[in-house]
Every structure is written in structure tokens, then in C-alpha cells.
Amino acid sequence: MRRPLLLLACLAGACATLPRADLGVAPPELARWRDGVNWQDAGKEAAQLLSGYLQVNTANPPGNETLGAKYLAGLLDKAGISSEIVEFAPGRGSLIARLKGNGGQKPLCLLSHLDVVPADAKNWAQPPFSGLIDDHGTIWGRGALDMKGMGLIETLTLVWLKRLNVPLQRDVILLAVADEEVDNRGMQFIVEKYWPQIDCSHVVNEGGMGIRDAMTPGQTIFAISVAEKGLLWLKMIAHGKAGHGSTPIPGRAPDRLLDALAKVRARHPEAIWHPSTRETLAQVGHGVGGVTGYVLTRPLLQDWLAEGQLMKNPGTRAAMIDTVNVTGFGGAEEPNVVPAEVWAQLDCRLLPGHKPADLLAQLVQIVDDPNIRFEVLYQAEANASSWDDPFYRALARHAVAGKPDAVVGPVLSPGFTDSLRLRPLGVRAYGFVPFATTQDETGGMHGENERVSSDNVRDGLKVLFSAVVDVAALPGQ
Ligand SMILES: [Zn+2]
């Protein structure tokens, strides 16, 4: 059938539809654990404790994560939960704590990082390490979203499991690691030295969160990251004869670099739909209904009518193509010297299934210049976890419970987290901070005025605790 006919047939209802997600139901007897908490009081306690955590300066570099690990260890200790701080270097500690279950299933791991990126106080409305709680209940501080807020509610999830003496069918492990923001040495150290005793089947970590008014006003999309793009960090180095700047001579290194970059930037890769993108758009469609809903729930119409929009938005575009981003230059000497070597730095991110070596070969071919060579700084393949999974469903159903204007779906993250390292170990890793934020608030991550509302901390704790109970509590007890 020709394309216009296909489109007509589809508009007439004759093409495949993605169904509303089945998020399952929790065993009803487990609801009593959730109902056993006074969430208003638990929320107030969580806000105060987050304020304290944000005051612990773990800006990396230098990190000083042991201070943050000790803060969380203190909260656990008060609840009678022992923990261990392990350092890969002096002051660079990570925290491991465990609530024992009956071993019926492999452990569930709640992961966060203790370090935060630095903050320049002069650009903030409130000091970045103040942990100030303002009159609106907003908690200010570097790490509020990335990711001390999550680390705190993970810690309190263990605390509440212990306070209520919830019988567990699996161990629940808290892991708060150092150095995520710079070299991932905290996680590397844990994987090398401690993984055999952790060996969890599932991890919840950062990656996705809830965004208010993300696509349509009034609708909150809770995005659970199930996949992360791979990476290829490159130096593209141009060579030529050195010389005097007064007389341009073709073929010199800086000109070659410019030409090569122009070729690289002229590439227009085709959009490739990751299944998670289709699925989440379909859930958005089921939420909004009407004509938009009709289009978004049908893959064929997604291709024809939504792809252009997705490719225009840098955030969604990055989830549909292998990106090559120029992030820096080097090699210049004096203004009047043409150097023999100059370089550009490239940050390339790859879709699942695409190999770094193949993209490198493509770039070599596109540039097609024997005087340009590439140096690989770092590479890793993308990976993904299935969202046909009880823990995914538990996170998803509690994220939207009682919120008629919210939808939830899986996403492919353009950036990577420690989860990229864990999936090859057989772990199902989900990136999900269960806060419903505005786009302005998410701009605070690695930016200025990072903050989170007390309501988000309270609701996020309830979502996480409830999801953990659903998959870790012993049913029938
Ligand atoms: Zn982070």
C-alpha cells in the first residue's frame, strides 16, 4: 500500500495500537505496611534529615564522601541498622547496609551516590550547602535532586522497614557510593571488592524522574530509565607542517581540523525508535486521549506525526540517534604560530546495539583525511533492562497511584550512570527518582538553585517504600 493510503487506513483504525500499560497490583495484605506509616510525619522527618544531609559538603572534587556516608550511617544506626563504610582512598568512602530477608529471592539494592558536583554560591538564591527549608517547604542545596534527595529516601526506606519489622523475602541493601560525578571509582571499588556479597538482582538508581507539564499542560510524566546510551569519547587530532601565521598555506593542521569537523557536523543520522520511546509516548497518549492520544498510541502514526517533533527537541533527539558532540579544543600556541598538531574533543553517545568501534570507523570514513587521527579516551556499550518486570511495575504503579493526571513509562537515557556498569553483571537496573519536578527545578541539577519540595520528599519516600515492600516483603505475613 502507498504511504498516503496506509495513513488513511491507520486513521480509520486499521493499524496496530500499543495498549495501556498493565502495572499489576500489589498483594493486598502488603498494604498494611504502607498504611502503618503516618506519611505527614514521615515527610516532615525526611525533609529535616535531607536538610542535614545537604549541609554535608561532598562536592567532588575533592569528594570527602566519607562525611556523607557517616551521616547516613548515623540515621541507620539510630534505627538499629548496622552499616559499613569502605574507602577506595582516604576520605572517599562508600556506605553498604543490609536488612536481612529469608533469602527466597536475590537481594534488592537501593543505590545512590554520595558526591555532588561543585556549586558556585554567588549564583544561587540560597547558599548551596545551607540545606535551608524556606517558607514554602522547599529544601535548597546542591544534591537535592542529584542525588542526595533519593539517597535520603532510600535510607529512610530501610529505616521504615526496620521500624515496622517488615518480614522480608529478600535482603534489601542500601548502597551509597563515592565519586559518581567524576571517575566512578566508588562503584568500581564496590564491584571489584564487594560485589560477590551484594549480588543483587535489581537496582534502583538515578536516571529518570517525574516531570510536570512535560508534553501537555497538567500531565506529569514519570520516566523510569531502563536503558542508557553507550559512549565513545574521542580526541580528533589533526597534523600538518608548523609555520608562521602571517601566510595561510593550505593543508595545515588547524584548517584540516576545521574541515574534518565540518564533515562530522554535516552528518544527519536517521531517527531510530527505541521501544521504550514508543511505549512511553503510547502511555502519554492513553493519558491525554483525543486526537493526540490516537496518534501517540499507534506506532505508524508516531513515525509519521511525532518523529519530527521528537527530532526537534534536543532531549528527545538524543534518544533517537547516535550523537557526536564537540566539547572542546586544544593545541593552539601563539596567535602567529600555526601548530603542527591541534585537536578537538568529541563526546559521542550510542544507541543500544550500536558499537563504539563501528561509529569510530564511520567517523574515519566521513573525515577521510590521512592527516587526522582519532584517539579513544573511553568507550562503553549501551545497555538496557527489560521493563516487563515486577520491580519496574511496582515503581511504576506507586508513582502514579492516586494521580489521575500522571502517566509512567520507560525511557532510554542519553546520559549514563553507575547502572551502565551493573547491567553487564546481570542486574536489572532502573533509574527512577520518584519526585514530580518542574522543568525549572530539573535545571538545578548540575546548575544553579538546586532544590526539592518537601511534598516531593514525602511522596517520593512513600512511592519508594511501597514499591520496595511490594517486591521484598514476605506475602502472607
Ligand atoms: Zn547523579
Coordinates of C-alpha atoms and ligand atoms in Angstrom, one line a residue:
M1 CA 0.0 0.0 0.0
R2 CA 1.3 3.5 -0.7
R3 CA 2.1 5.8 2.2
P4 CA -1.0 8.1 2.0
L5 CA -3.3 5.1 1.8
L6 CA -1.6 3.5 4.7
L7 CA -2.0 6.7 6.7
L8 CA -5.7 6.8 5.8
A9 CA -6.1 3.2 6.8
C10 CA -4.4 3.9 10.0
L11 CA -6.5 7.0 10.7
A12 CA -9.6 4.8 10.0
G13 CA -8.5 2.5 12.8
A14 CA -6.7 -0.2 10.8
C15 CA -3.3 -0.2 12.4
A16 CA -1.7 -1.6 15.5
T17 CA -2.2 0.1 18.8
L18 CA 0.1 0.0 21.9
P19 CA -2.1 -0.9 24.9
R20 CA -2.3 0.9 28.2
A21 CA 0.4 -0.5 30.4
D22 CA -0.6 -3.2 32.9
L23 CA 1.1 -2.2 36.1
G24 CA -0.2 -5.1 38.1
V25 CA -1.5 -5.0 41.6
A26 CA 0.2 -5.3 44.9
P27 CA -0.7 -8.3 47.1
P28 CA -3.5 -6.6 49.2
E29 CA -2.1 -7.9 52.5
L30 CA 1.0 -5.8 52.0
A31 CA -0.9 -2.6 52.0
R32 CA -0.9 -2.6 55.8
W33 CA 2.8 -1.8 55.8
R34 CA 2.2 1.3 53.7
D35 CA -0.8 2.2 55.9
G36 CA 1.3 1.7 59.0
V37 CA 3.2 4.9 58.4
N38 CA 1.9 8.4 59.1
W39 CA 3.2 9.9 55.9
Q40 CA 2.7 13.5 57.0
D41 CA 5.0 12.9 60.0
A42 CA 7.4 10.8 58.0
G43 CA 7.6 13.5 55.3
K44 CA 8.4 16.2 57.9
E45 CA 11.2 14.0 59.4
A46 CA 12.5 13.3 55.9
A47 CA 12.7 17.0 55.0
Q48 CA 14.6 17.8 58.2
L49 CA 17.0 14.9 57.6
L50 CA 17.6 15.9 54.0
S51 CA 18.3 19.4 55.1
G52 CA 21.1 17.9 57.3
Y53 CA 22.4 15.7 54.5
L54 CA 22.6 18.7 52.1
Q55 CA 24.7 20.5 54.7
V56 CA 27.4 17.9 54.4
N57 CA 29.7 19.2 51.7
T58 CA 30.6 16.3 49.4
A59 CA 31.4 18.4 46.3
N60 CA 33.6 16.4 44.0
P61 CA 36.4 17.2 43.6
P62 CA 37.6 16.6 46.2
G63 CA 34.6 14.5 47.3
N64 CA 35.0 13.8 51.1
E65 CA 32.2 11.3 50.7
T66 CA 33.0 9.6 54.0
L67 CA 31.4 12.5 55.7
G68 CA 28.2 11.8 53.8
A69 CA 28.4 8.1 54.4
K70 CA 28.8 8.8 58.2
Y71 CA 25.7 11.0 58.1
L72 CA 23.6 8.2 56.5
A73 CA 25.2 5.6 58.8
G74 CA 24.1 7.7 61.8
L75 CA 20.5 7.6 60.6
L76 CA 20.6 3.8 60.2
D77 CA 22.4 3.3 63.5
K78 CA 19.6 5.2 65.3
A79 CA 17.1 2.7 63.8
G80 CA 19.3 -0.3 64.8
I81 CA 20.7 -1.0 61.4
S82 CA 24.4 -1.6 61.2
S83 CA 26.4 -0.5 58.2
E84 CA 29.9 -0.5 56.8
I85 CA 31.9 2.4 55.2
V86 CA 34.5 1.3 52.7
E87 CA 37.1 3.7 51.3
F88 CA 38.9 3.4 47.9
A89 CA 41.1 6.3 49.1
P90 CA 41.3 8.3 52.4
G91 CA 38.1 10.2 52.9
R92 CA 36.5 8.7 49.8
G93 CA 34.1 6.2 51.5
S94 CA 31.0 4.4 50.2
L95 CA 28.3 3.0 52.5
I96 CA 26.9 -0.5 52.5
A97 CA 24.0 -1.5 54.7
R98 CA 21.7 -4.6 54.6
L99 CA 18.4 -5.6 56.0
K100 CA 18.3 -9.4 56.0
G101 CA 15.5 -11.3 54.4
N102 CA 14.8 -15.0 54.3
G103 CA 16.8 -15.5 51.1
G104 CA 13.8 -16.5 49.0
Q105 CA 15.0 -14.2 46.3
K106 CA 18.2 -12.4 45.4
P107 CA 18.7 -9.0 47.1
L108 CA 17.2 -5.7 46.0
C109 CA 19.6 -2.8 46.0
L110 CA 18.8 0.8 46.6
L111 CA 21.7 2.8 45.1
S112 CA 22.7 6.4 45.3
H113 CA 25.9 8.5 45.1
L114 CA 27.2 10.5 48.0
D115 CA 29.1 13.1 46.0
V116 CA 27.7 16.1 44.3
V117 CA 29.1 18.4 41.6
P118 CA 30.6 21.7 42.9
A119 CA 28.4 24.8 43.2
D120 CA 29.3 28.5 42.8
A121 CA 27.5 30.2 45.7
K122 CA 27.4 33.6 44.1
N123 CA 24.8 32.5 41.5
W124 CA 22.4 30.9 44.0
A125 CA 19.4 32.4 45.7
Q126 CA 20.3 30.4 48.8
P127 CA 23.7 29.1 49.8
P128 CA 24.3 25.7 48.1
F129 CA 25.3 23.9 51.3
S130 CA 22.8 25.5 53.6
G131 CA 20.1 22.8 53.4
L132 CA 17.7 25.7 54.0
I133 CA 14.0 24.9 54.2
D134 CA 12.1 28.0 53.1
D135 CA 8.6 29.2 53.9
H136 CA 7.2 27.1 51.0
G137 CA 8.8 24.0 52.3
T138 CA 11.4 23.9 49.6
I139 CA 14.7 22.4 50.6
W140 CA 17.7 24.1 49.0
G141 CA 21.0 22.6 48.3
R142 CA 23.4 21.0 45.9
G143 CA 22.4 17.4 45.6
A144 CA 18.7 18.0 46.4
L145 CA 17.8 16.2 43.1
D146 CA 21.2 14.8 42.1
M147 CA 21.0 12.8 44.2
K148 CA 21.0 13.2 47.9
G149 CA 17.2 13.5 48.0
M150 CA 17.0 10.0 46.6
G151 CA 19.8 8.7 48.8
L152 CA 17.9 10.0 51.8
I153 CA 14.6 8.4 50.9
E154 CA 16.4 5.2 50.2
T155 CA 18.0 5.3 53.6
L156 CA 14.6 6.0 55.2
T157 CA 13.1 3.1 53.3
L158 CA 15.4 0.8 55.2
V159 CA 14.7 2.7 58.4
W160 CA 10.9 2.2 58.0
L161 CA 11.2 -1.4 57.0
K162 CA 13.1 -1.9 60.3
R163 CA 10.8 0.3 62.4
L164 CA 7.8 -1.7 61.3
N165 CA 9.7 -5.0 61.4
V166 CA 8.5 -5.9 57.9
P167 CA 9.4 -9.6 57.3
L168 CA 11.4 -9.8 54.1
Q169 CA 11.7 -12.4 51.4
R170 CA 15.0 -11.0 50.2
D171 CA 17.8 -8.8 51.6
V172 CA 17.3 -5.1 51.0
I173 CA 20.7 -3.4 50.5
L174 CA 21.5 0.2 50.7
L175 CA 24.5 1.3 48.7
A176 CA 25.6 4.9 48.7
V177 CA 28.8 5.3 46.6
A178 CA 31.6 7.9 46.2
D179 CA 32.9 9.5 43.1
E180 CA 30.0 9.0 40.7
E181 CA 30.3 12.5 39.4
V182 CA 33.9 12.3 38.3
D183 CA 35.6 8.9 37.8
N184 CA 33.1 6.3 39.2
R185 CA 35.9 4.9 41.3
G186 CA 33.5 4.3 44.2
M187 CA 31.3 2.0 42.2
Q188 CA 34.3 0.4 40.6
F189 CA 35.8 -0.4 44.0
I190 CA 32.5 -1.9 45.2
V191 CA 32.2 -4.0 42.0
E192 CA 35.7 -5.3 42.3
K193 CA 35.8 -6.0 46.1
Y194 CA 32.3 -6.4 47.3
W195 CA 30.1 -7.5 44.5
P196 CA 30.0 -11.2 45.4
Q197 CA 28.4 -10.3 48.8
I198 CA 25.9 -7.8 47.2
D199 CA 25.0 -9.8 44.1
C200 CA 21.5 -8.2 43.8
S201 CA 19.0 -9.0 41.1
H202 CA 17.6 -5.4 40.9
V203 CA 18.9 -1.9 41.5
V204 CA 17.0 1.4 41.7
N205 CA 19.3 4.3 41.0
E206 CA 19.1 7.8 39.4
G207 CA 18.3 8.2 35.7
G208 CA 14.6 9.2 35.3
M209 CA 12.1 11.2 37.4
G210 CA 8.7 12.8 37.1
I211 CA 8.4 15.9 35.0
R212 CA 5.3 18.1 35.3
D213 CA 3.7 19.6 32.2
A214 CA 6.3 17.7 30.1
M215 CA 4.4 17.3 26.9
T216 CA 0.9 18.6 27.7
P217 CA -0.1 21.0 30.4
G218 CA -1.4 19.4 33.6
Q219 CA 0.1 16.0 32.8
T220 CA 3.1 14.6 34.8
I221 CA 5.2 12.0 33.1
F222 CA 7.1 9.7 35.4
A223 CA 10.0 8.5 33.3
I224 CA 11.8 5.3 34.5
S225 CA 15.1 4.9 32.9
V226 CA 15.5 1.3 31.7
A227 CA 18.4 1.9 29.3
E228 CA 21.4 4.1 28.9
K229 CA 23.3 5.1 25.8
G230 CA 26.8 3.9 25.3
L231 CA 29.7 6.2 24.9
L232 CA 32.8 6.9 22.9
W233 CA 35.0 9.8 24.0
L234 CA 37.5 10.8 21.3
K235 CA 40.3 13.2 20.6
M236 CA 40.3 14.0 16.9
I237 CA 43.9 15.1 16.2
A238 CA 45.0 17.0 13.0
H239 CA 48.6 17.1 11.8
G240 CA 50.4 19.4 9.4
K241 CA 53.5 21.4 9.0
A242 CA 54.1 24.1 11.6
G243 CA 54.6 27.5 10.3
H244 CA 54.2 31.3 10.5
G245 CA 50.7 32.6 11.0
S246 CA 51.2 35.5 8.6
T247 CA 50.8 33.4 5.4
P248 CA 47.9 31.0 5.1
I249 CA 49.1 27.8 3.4
P250 CA 46.5 25.0 2.7
G251 CA 46.8 21.7 4.5
R252 CA 47.9 23.0 7.8
A253 CA 46.6 21.3 11.0
P254 CA 44.0 23.9 12.1
D255 CA 42.4 24.1 8.7
R256 CA 42.3 20.3 8.5
L257 CA 40.6 20.1 11.9
L258 CA 38.0 22.7 10.8
D259 CA 37.3 20.8 7.6
A260 CA 37.0 17.5 9.4
L261 CA 34.7 18.9 12.0
A262 CA 32.5 20.4 9.3
K263 CA 32.2 17.0 7.7
V264 CA 31.3 15.4 11.0
R265 CA 28.8 18.1 11.8
A266 CA 27.1 17.6 8.4
R267 CA 26.1 14.0 9.2
H268 CA 22.4 13.6 9.6
P269 CA 21.7 10.2 11.1
E270 CA 18.2 8.8 10.7
A271 CA 16.0 8.6 13.7
I272 CA 15.9 5.1 15.3
W273 CA 13.0 4.5 17.7
H274 CA 14.0 2.7 20.9
P275 CA 11.0 0.5 22.0
S276 CA 10.9 2.5 25.3
T277 CA 10.2 5.7 23.4
R278 CA 7.2 4.2 21.7
E279 CA 5.9 2.7 24.9
T280 CA 6.1 6.0 26.9
L281 CA 4.6 8.0 24.1
A282 CA 1.7 5.5 24.0
Q283 CA 1.2 5.9 27.7
V284 CA 1.2 9.6 27.3
G285 CA -1.4 9.1 24.5
H286 CA -3.6 6.9 26.7
G287 CA -3.4 9.7 29.4
V288 CA -4.4 12.6 27.2
G289 CA -6.8 10.8 24.9
G290 CA -8.5 12.6 21.9
V291 CA -6.7 13.0 18.6
T292 CA -3.3 13.4 20.2
G293 CA -3.9 10.2 22.1
Y294 CA -5.0 8.4 19.0
V295 CA -1.8 9.4 17.2
L296 CA 0.6 8.6 20.1
T297 CA -0.8 5.1 20.7
R298 CA -0.1 4.0 17.2
P299 CA 3.5 3.2 16.1
L300 CA 2.8 4.0 12.5
L301 CA 1.3 7.4 13.3
Q302 CA 4.1 8.0 15.9
D303 CA 6.6 7.6 13.0
W304 CA 4.7 10.0 10.7
L305 CA 3.4 12.6 13.0
A306 CA 5.5 12.6 16.2
E307 CA 9.0 11.9 14.9
G308 CA 9.6 15.3 13.5
Q309 CA 8.8 16.9 16.9
L310 CA 10.9 14.5 18.8
M311 CA 13.9 15.2 16.5
K312 CA 13.5 18.9 17.0
N313 CA 13.7 18.7 20.8
P314 CA 17.4 18.2 21.8
G315 CA 16.4 16.0 24.8
T316 CA 14.3 13.5 22.8
R317 CA 16.5 13.7 19.7
A318 CA 19.4 12.5 21.8
A319 CA 17.4 9.3 22.5
M320 CA 16.9 8.7 18.7
I321 CA 20.3 9.0 17.1
D322 CA 24.0 8.3 17.8
T323 CA 25.2 11.8 18.8
V324 CA 28.6 13.3 18.1
N325 CA 29.1 16.4 20.2
V326 CA 32.2 18.7 20.0
T327 CA 33.1 19.5 23.6
G328 CA 36.5 21.2 23.4
F329 CA 39.7 22.1 21.5
G330 CA 43.4 22.2 22.2
G331 CA 46.8 22.7 20.6
A332 CA 47.0 26.4 20.0
E333 CA 50.2 28.2 20.8
E334 CA 50.7 31.9 20.0
P335 CA 48.4 33.8 17.6
N336 CA 51.2 34.0 15.0
V337 CA 52.2 30.3 15.2
V338 CA 50.5 27.6 13.1
P339 CA 50.9 24.5 15.3
A340 CA 51.9 21.1 13.9
E341 CA 49.1 19.5 15.9
V342 CA 45.6 20.6 17.0
W343 CA 42.8 18.6 18.4
A344 CA 39.1 18.6 19.1
Q345 CA 37.4 16.6 21.8
L346 CA 34.3 14.6 20.9
D347 CA 31.6 13.1 23.2
C348 CA 29.8 10.5 21.2
R349 CA 26.8 8.6 22.6
L350 CA 25.4 5.5 21.0
L351 CA 22.0 3.8 20.9
P352 CA 21.7 0.3 22.3
G353 CA 23.0 -2.3 19.8
H354 CA 25.4 0.2 18.2
K355 CA 29.1 -0.5 18.8
P356 CA 31.6 2.3 19.6
A357 CA 34.1 0.7 17.1
D358 CA 31.6 1.0 14.3
L359 CA 30.9 4.7 15.0
L360 CA 34.6 5.3 15.1
A361 CA 35.0 3.6 11.7
Q362 CA 32.2 5.7 10.3
L363 CA 33.9 8.9 11.5
V364 CA 37.2 7.9 10.0
Q365 CA 35.4 7.3 6.7
I366 CA 33.5 10.6 6.9
V367 CA 36.6 12.6 7.7
D368 CA 38.6 10.8 5.0
D369 CA 41.9 12.6 5.8
P370 CA 45.2 10.6 6.4
N371 CA 46.4 13.6 8.5
I372 CA 43.6 13.2 11.0
R373 CA 43.8 10.5 13.6
F374 CA 41.5 9.6 16.4
E375 CA 42.5 8.7 19.9
V376 CA 39.9 6.8 22.0
L377 CA 39.7 8.2 25.5
Y378 CA 36.9 6.0 26.8
Q379 CA 34.3 3.7 25.4
A380 CA 31.4 1.6 26.7
E381 CA 28.4 0.0 25.0
A382 CA 24.8 0.9 25.8
N383 CA 22.7 -1.5 27.8
A384 CA 19.1 -1.9 28.8
S385 CA 16.9 -3.8 31.3
S386 CA 13.5 -5.2 30.4
W387 CA 10.5 -3.3 31.8
D388 CA 8.5 -6.5 31.9
D389 CA 9.5 -6.9 35.5
P390 CA 7.8 -6.9 38.9
F391 CA 10.0 -4.2 40.4
Y392 CA 9.6 -1.9 37.4
R393 CA 5.8 -2.4 37.7
A394 CA 5.9 -1.7 41.4
L395 CA 7.8 1.5 41.0
A396 CA 5.5 2.5 38.1
R397 CA 2.2 1.8 39.8
H398 CA 3.1 3.6 43.0
A399 CA 4.5 6.6 41.1
V400 CA 1.1 7.2 39.5
A401 CA -1.2 5.8 42.3
G402 CA -3.9 8.4 43.2
K403 CA -2.7 10.8 40.4
P404 CA -5.2 10.7 37.5
D405 CA -3.1 13.2 35.5
A406 CA 0.1 11.2 35.7
V407 CA 1.4 8.6 33.4
V408 CA 4.5 6.4 33.7
G409 CA 6.7 4.8 31.1
P410 CA 10.2 3.5 30.3
V411 CA 12.9 5.7 28.7
L412 CA 16.3 5.5 27.2
S413 CA 18.7 7.9 29.0
P414 CA 21.1 9.8 26.8
G415 CA 23.5 10.1 29.8
F416 CA 24.9 7.2 31.8
T417 CA 25.0 6.3 35.5
D418 CA 26.6 3.6 37.6
S419 CA 23.8 1.4 36.3
L420 CA 25.7 1.1 33.0
R421 CA 28.3 -0.8 34.9
L422 CA 25.9 -3.0 36.8
R423 CA 23.7 -4.3 33.9
P424 CA 26.5 -6.5 32.5
L425 CA 26.7 -8.2 35.9
G426 CA 23.2 -9.5 35.3
V427 CA 21.4 -6.8 37.3
R428 CA 18.1 -5.2 36.2
A429 CA 18.7 -1.5 36.9
Y430 CA 16.1 1.1 36.8
G431 CA 16.8 4.8 37.1
F432 CA 14.0 6.5 38.9
V433 CA 13.9 9.3 41.4
P434 CA 10.2 9.4 42.3
F435 CA 9.8 13.2 42.5
A436 CA 7.4 15.2 40.3
T437 CA 9.5 18.2 39.3
T438 CA 9.1 21.2 37.1
Q439 CA 11.4 21.7 34.2
D440 CA 12.8 24.7 36.1
E441 CA 13.6 22.6 39.1
T442 CA 15.4 19.9 37.0
G443 CA 17.6 22.8 35.5
G444 CA 19.1 22.9 39.0
M445 CA 20.8 19.6 38.6
H446 CA 24.5 20.4 37.9
G447 CA 23.1 24.0 37.6
E448 CA 22.1 26.8 40.0
N449 CA 19.4 26.8 42.7
E450 CA 19.1 23.0 43.0
R451 CA 16.1 22.3 45.3
V452 CA 13.3 20.0 46.0
S453 CA 9.9 20.5 47.6
S454 CA 9.1 18.8 51.0
D455 CA 6.0 17.4 49.3
N456 CA 8.2 15.6 46.8
V457 CA 10.4 14.2 49.5
R458 CA 7.3 12.9 51.4
D459 CA 5.6 11.5 48.3
G460 CA 8.8 10.1 46.9
L461 CA 9.5 8.2 50.2
K462 CA 6.0 6.8 50.1
V463 CA 6.4 5.6 46.5
L464 CA 9.8 4.0 47.0
F465 CA 8.9 2.4 50.4
S466 CA 5.7 1.0 48.8
A467 CA 7.4 -0.4 45.8
V468 CA 10.1 -2.0 47.9
V469 CA 7.5 -3.5 50.2
D470 CA 5.7 -5.0 47.1
V471 CA 8.7 -6.9 45.9
A472 CA 10.7 -7.5 49.1
A473 CA 8.1 -8.1 51.9
L474 CA 7.1 -11.6 52.6
P475 CA 3.5 -12.0 51.4
G476 CA 1.0 -13.7 53.8
Q477 CA 2.8 -12.5 56.9
Ligands
ZN1 ZN 23.7 11.9 39.8

